mmCIF file of C-alpha atoms in Angstrom:
data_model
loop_
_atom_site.group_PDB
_atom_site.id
_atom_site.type_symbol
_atom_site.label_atom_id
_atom_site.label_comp_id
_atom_site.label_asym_id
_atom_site.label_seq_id
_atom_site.Cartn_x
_atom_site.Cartn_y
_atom_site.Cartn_z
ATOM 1 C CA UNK M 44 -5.410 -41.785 -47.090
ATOM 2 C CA UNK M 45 -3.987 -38.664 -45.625
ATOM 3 C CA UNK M 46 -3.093 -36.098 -48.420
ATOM 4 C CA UNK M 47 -0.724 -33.071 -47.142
ATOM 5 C CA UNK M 48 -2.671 -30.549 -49.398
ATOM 6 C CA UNK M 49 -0.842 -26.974 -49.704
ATOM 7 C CA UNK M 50 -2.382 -24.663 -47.458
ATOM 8 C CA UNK M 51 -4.905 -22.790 -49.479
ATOM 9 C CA UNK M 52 -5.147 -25.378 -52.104
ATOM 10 C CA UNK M 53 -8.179 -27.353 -50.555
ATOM 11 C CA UNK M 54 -10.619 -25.817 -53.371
ATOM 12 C CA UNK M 55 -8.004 -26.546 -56.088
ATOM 13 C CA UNK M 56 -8.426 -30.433 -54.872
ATOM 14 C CA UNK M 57 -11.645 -30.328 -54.607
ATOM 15 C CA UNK M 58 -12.792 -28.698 -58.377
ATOM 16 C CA UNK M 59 -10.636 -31.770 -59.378
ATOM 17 C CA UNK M 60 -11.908 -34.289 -58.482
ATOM 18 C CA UNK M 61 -15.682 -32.261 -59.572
ATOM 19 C CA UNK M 62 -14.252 -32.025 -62.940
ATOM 20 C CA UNK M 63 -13.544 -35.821 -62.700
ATOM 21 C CA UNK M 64 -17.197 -36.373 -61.533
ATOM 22 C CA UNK M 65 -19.237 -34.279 -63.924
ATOM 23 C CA UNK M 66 -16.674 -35.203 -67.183
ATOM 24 C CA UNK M 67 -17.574 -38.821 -66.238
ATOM 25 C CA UNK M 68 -21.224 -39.047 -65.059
ATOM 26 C CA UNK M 69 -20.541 -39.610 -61.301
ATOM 27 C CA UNK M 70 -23.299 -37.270 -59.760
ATOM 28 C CA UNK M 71 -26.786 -37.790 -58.911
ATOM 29 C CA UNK M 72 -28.561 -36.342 -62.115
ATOM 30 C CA UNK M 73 -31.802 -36.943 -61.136
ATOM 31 C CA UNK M 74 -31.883 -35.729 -57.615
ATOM 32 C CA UNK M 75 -29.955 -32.573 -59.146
ATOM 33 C CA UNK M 76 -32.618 -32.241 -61.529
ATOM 34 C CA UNK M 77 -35.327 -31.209 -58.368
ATOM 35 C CA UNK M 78 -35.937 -27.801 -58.723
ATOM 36 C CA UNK M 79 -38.245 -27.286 -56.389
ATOM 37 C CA UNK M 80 -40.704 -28.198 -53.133
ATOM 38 C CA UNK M 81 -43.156 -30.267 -55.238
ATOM 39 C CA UNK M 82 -41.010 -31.975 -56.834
ATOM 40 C CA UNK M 83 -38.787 -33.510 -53.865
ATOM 41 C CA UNK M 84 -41.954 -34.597 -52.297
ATOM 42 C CA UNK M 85 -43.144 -36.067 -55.314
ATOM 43 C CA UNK M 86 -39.319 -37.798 -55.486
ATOM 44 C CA UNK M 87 -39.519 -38.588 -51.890
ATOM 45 C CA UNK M 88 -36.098 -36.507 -51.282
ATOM 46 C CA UNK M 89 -35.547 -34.570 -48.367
ATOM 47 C CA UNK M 90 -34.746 -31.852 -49.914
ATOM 48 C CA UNK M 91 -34.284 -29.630 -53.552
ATOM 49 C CA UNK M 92 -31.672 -28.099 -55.542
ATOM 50 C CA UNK M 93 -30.784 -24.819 -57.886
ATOM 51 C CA UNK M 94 -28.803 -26.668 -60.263
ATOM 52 C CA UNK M 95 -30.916 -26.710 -63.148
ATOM 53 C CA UNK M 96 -32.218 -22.944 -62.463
ATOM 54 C CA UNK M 97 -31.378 -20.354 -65.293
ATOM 55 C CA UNK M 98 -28.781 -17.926 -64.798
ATOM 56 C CA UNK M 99 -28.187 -14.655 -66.974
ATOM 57 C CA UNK M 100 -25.058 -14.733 -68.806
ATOM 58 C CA UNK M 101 -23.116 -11.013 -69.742
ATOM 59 C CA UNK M 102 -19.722 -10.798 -71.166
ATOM 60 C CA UNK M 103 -19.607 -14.355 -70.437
ATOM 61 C CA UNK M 104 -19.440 -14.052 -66.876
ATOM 62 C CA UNK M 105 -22.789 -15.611 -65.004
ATOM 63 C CA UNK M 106 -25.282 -13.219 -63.438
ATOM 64 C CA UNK M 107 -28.525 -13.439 -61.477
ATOM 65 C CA UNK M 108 -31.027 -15.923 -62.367
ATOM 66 C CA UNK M 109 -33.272 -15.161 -64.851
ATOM 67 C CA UNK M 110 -36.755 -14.470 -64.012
ATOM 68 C CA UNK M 111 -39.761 -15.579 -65.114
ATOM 69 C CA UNK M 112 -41.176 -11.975 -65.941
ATOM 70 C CA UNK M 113 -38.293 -11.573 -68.716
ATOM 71 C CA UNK M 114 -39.434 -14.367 -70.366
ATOM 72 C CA UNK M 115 -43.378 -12.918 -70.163
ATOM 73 C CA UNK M 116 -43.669 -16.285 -68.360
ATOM 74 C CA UNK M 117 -45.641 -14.509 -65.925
ATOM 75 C CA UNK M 118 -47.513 -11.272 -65.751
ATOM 76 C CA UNK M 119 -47.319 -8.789 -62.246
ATOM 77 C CA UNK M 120 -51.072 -7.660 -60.979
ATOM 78 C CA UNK M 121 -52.176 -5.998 -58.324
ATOM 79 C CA UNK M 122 -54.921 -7.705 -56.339
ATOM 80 C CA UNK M 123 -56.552 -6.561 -53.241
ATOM 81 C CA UNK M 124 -56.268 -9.292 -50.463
ATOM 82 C CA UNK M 125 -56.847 -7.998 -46.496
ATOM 83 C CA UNK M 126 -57.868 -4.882 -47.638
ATOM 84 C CA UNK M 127 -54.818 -4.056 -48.923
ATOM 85 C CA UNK M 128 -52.954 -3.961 -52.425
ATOM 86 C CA UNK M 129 -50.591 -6.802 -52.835
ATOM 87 C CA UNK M 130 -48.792 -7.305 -56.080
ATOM 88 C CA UNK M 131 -48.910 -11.099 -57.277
ATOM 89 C CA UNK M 132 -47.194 -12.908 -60.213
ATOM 90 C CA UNK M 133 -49.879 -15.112 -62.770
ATOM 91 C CA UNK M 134 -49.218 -16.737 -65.530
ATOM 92 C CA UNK M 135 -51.234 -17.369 -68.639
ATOM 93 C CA UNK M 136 -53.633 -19.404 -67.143
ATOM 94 C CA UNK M 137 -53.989 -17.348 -64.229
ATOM 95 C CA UNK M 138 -52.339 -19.321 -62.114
ATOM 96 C CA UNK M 139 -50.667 -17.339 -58.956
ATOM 97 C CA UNK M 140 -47.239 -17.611 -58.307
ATOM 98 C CA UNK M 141 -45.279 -16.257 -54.865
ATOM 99 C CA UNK M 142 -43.217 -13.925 -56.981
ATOM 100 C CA UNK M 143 -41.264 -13.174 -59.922
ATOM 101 C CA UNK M 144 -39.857 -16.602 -59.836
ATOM 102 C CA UNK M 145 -37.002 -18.300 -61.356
ATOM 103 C CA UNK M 146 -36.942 -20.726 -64.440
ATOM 104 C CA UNK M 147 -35.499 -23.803 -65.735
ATOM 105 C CA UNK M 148 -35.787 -25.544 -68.952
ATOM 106 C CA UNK M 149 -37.925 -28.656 -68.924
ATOM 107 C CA UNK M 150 -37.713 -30.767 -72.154
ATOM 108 C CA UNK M 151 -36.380 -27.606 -73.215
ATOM 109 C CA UNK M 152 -39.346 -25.708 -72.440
ATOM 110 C CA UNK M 153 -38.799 -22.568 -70.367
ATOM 111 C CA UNK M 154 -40.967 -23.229 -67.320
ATOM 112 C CA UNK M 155 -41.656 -21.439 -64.298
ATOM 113 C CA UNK M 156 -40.541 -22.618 -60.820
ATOM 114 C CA UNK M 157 -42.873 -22.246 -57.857
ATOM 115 C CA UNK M 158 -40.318 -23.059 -55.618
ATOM 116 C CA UNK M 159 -41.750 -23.603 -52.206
ATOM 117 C CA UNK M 160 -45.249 -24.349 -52.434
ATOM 118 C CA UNK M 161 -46.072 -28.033 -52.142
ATOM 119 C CA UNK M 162 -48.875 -27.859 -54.050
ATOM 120 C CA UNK M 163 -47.574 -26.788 -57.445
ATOM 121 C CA UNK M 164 -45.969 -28.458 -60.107
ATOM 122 C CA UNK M 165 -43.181 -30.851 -59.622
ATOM 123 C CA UNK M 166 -40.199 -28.859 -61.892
ATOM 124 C CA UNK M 167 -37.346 -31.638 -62.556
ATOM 125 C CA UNK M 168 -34.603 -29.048 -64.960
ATOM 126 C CA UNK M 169 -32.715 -29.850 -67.572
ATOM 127 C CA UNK M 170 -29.098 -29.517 -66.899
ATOM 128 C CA UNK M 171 -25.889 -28.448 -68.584
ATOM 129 C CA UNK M 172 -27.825 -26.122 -70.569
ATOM 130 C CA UNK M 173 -25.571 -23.191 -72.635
ATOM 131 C CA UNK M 174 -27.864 -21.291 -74.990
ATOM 132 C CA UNK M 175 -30.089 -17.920 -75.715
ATOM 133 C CA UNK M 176 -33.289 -17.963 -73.793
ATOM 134 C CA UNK M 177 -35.323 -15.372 -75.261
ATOM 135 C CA UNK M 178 -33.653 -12.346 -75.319
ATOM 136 C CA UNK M 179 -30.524 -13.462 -72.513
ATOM 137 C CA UNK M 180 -27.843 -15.870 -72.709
ATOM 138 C CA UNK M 181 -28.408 -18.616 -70.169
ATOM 139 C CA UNK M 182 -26.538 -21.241 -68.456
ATOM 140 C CA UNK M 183 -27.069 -23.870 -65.710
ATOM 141 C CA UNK M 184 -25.991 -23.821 -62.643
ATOM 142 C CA UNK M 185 -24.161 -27.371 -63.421
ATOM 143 C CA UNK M 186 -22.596 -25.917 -66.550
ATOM 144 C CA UNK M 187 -21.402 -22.899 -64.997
ATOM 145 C CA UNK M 188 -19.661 -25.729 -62.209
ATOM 146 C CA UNK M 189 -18.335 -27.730 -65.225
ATOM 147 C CA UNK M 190 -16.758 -24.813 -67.164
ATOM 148 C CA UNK M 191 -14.904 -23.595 -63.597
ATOM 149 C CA UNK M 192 -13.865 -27.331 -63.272
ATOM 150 C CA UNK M 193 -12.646 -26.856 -66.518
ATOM 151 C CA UNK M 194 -10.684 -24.449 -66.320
ATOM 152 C CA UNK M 195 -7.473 -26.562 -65.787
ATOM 153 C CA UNK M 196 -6.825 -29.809 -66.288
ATOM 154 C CA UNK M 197 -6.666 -32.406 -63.199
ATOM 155 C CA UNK M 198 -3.103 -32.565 -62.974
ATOM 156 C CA UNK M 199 -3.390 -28.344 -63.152
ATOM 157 C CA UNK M 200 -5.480 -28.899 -59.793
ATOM 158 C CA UNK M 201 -2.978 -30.957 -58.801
ATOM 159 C CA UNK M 202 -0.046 -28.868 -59.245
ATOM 160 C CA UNK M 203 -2.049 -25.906 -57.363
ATOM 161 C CA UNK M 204 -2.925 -28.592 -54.550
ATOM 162 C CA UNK M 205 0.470 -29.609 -53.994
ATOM 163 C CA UNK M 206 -0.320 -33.134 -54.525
ATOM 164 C CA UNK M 207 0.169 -35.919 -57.173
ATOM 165 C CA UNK M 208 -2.819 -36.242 -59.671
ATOM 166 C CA UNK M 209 -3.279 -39.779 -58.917
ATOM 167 C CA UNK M 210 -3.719 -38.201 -55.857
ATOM 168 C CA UNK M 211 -7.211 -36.701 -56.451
ATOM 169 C CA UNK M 212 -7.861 -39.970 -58.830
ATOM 170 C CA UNK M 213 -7.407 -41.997 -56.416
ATOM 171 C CA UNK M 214 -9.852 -40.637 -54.113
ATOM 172 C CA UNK M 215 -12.415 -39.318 -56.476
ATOM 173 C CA UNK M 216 -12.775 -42.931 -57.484
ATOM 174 C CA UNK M 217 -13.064 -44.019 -53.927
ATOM 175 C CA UNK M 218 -15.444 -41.642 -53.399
ATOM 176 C CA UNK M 219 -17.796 -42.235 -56.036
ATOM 177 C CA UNK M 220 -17.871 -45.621 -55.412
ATOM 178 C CA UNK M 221 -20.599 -45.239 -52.349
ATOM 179 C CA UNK M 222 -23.364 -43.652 -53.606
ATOM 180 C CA UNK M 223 -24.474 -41.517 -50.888
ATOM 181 C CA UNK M 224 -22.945 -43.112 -48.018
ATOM 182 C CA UNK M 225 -20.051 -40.804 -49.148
ATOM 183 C CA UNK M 226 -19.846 -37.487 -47.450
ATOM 184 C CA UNK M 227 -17.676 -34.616 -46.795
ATOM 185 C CA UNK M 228 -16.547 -33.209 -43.041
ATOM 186 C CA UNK M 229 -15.007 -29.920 -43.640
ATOM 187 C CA UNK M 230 -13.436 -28.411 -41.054
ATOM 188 C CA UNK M 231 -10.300 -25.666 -40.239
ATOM 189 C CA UNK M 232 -8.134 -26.707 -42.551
ATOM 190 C CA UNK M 233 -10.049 -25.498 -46.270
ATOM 191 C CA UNK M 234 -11.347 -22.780 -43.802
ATOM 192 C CA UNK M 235 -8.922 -20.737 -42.255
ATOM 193 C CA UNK M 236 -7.450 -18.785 -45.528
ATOM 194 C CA UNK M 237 -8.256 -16.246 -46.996
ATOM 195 C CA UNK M 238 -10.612 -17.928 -49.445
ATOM 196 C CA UNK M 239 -12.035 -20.286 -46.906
ATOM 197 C CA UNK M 240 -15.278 -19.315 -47.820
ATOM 198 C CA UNK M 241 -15.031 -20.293 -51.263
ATOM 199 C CA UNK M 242 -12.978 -23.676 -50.904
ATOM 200 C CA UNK M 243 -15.737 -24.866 -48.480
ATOM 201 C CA UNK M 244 -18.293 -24.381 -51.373
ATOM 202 C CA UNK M 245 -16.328 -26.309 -53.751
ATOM 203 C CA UNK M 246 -16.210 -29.350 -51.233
ATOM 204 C CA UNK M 247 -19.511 -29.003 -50.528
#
């Protein structure tokens, strides 16, 4: 189905039909829920994601991720390795850690995430998470996507689109209905405007 979106309205389409998705449990929780090396190859995926990691939350407006030093999660040393002074993250049970890593709530336990090391624990994150962390104000990366979806209604989207809302129903149905034989091509049309950048992160 060819849909003559407005130029410039490819992102306004596409947070649509993600509000669509997420409002009615059409995304891959559990693969979204890999935070991290250990846990794709414990999941067999080729691949993980950020969506459950932590991010700091100011004035309502989403920050960096939170860390797991702000947390006391885990504790810098310096350690002497080559003959030279390297600082090292541990936590409690002295358990080393690349760096001052980031965290996601398992079973709503604040846990560490050793991202890259195949070796450490498998972190699968809770997600849609929107509460105080210790001392910060947390959210999801999956809430943070579902608030922006939310931010106007489908046929809103629509209207910015240029298109009908059964428009974006239409094909957000369709393409949900494939699992993961679904995929996006994006090429110059979303991105060659001025926010290009940020309508080819929505349809990806």
């Amino acid at each position: 189905k060819w849909v003559p979106i407005k130029p410039g309205g490819d992102a306004a389409f596409a947070l649509g039909m993600i509000r669509w998705m997420l409002e009615n449990e059409k995304v891959n929780k559990s693969y979204l829920a890999i935070a991290n090396v250990a846990a794709q190859a414990a999941a067999g995926e080729p691949n993980y994601t950020n969506a459950s990691w932590l991010n700091k939350i100011k004035d309502g407006v989403p920050g960096k991720h939170l860390r797991a030093s702000e947390l006391g999660l885990l504790t810098k040393q310096t350690v002497q390795k080559d003959g030279k002074d390297v600082d090292v993250y541990v936590n409690a049970n002295g358990v080393e850690f690349p760096g001052d890593t980031p965290v996601a709530l398992v079973g709503g336990v604040p846990t560490p995430i050793n991202v890259l090391n195949p070796e450490a624990a498998p972190v699968l994150g809770d997600m849609f998470i929107n509460q105080k962390v210790g001392d910060f104000d947390v959210k999801d990366g999956m809430q943070i996507l579902l608030e922006s979806a939310q931010e106007h209604t489908i046929a809103e989207w629509a209207e910015i689109a240029g298109v009908s809302e059964n428009d974006i129903l239409e094909l957000v149905a369709e393409f949900t209905s494939h699992g993961r034989k679904a995929a996006v091509d994006i090429h110059r049309g979303p991105s060659q405007h001025t926010n290009g950048f940020y309508a080819n992160n929505a349809w990806y």
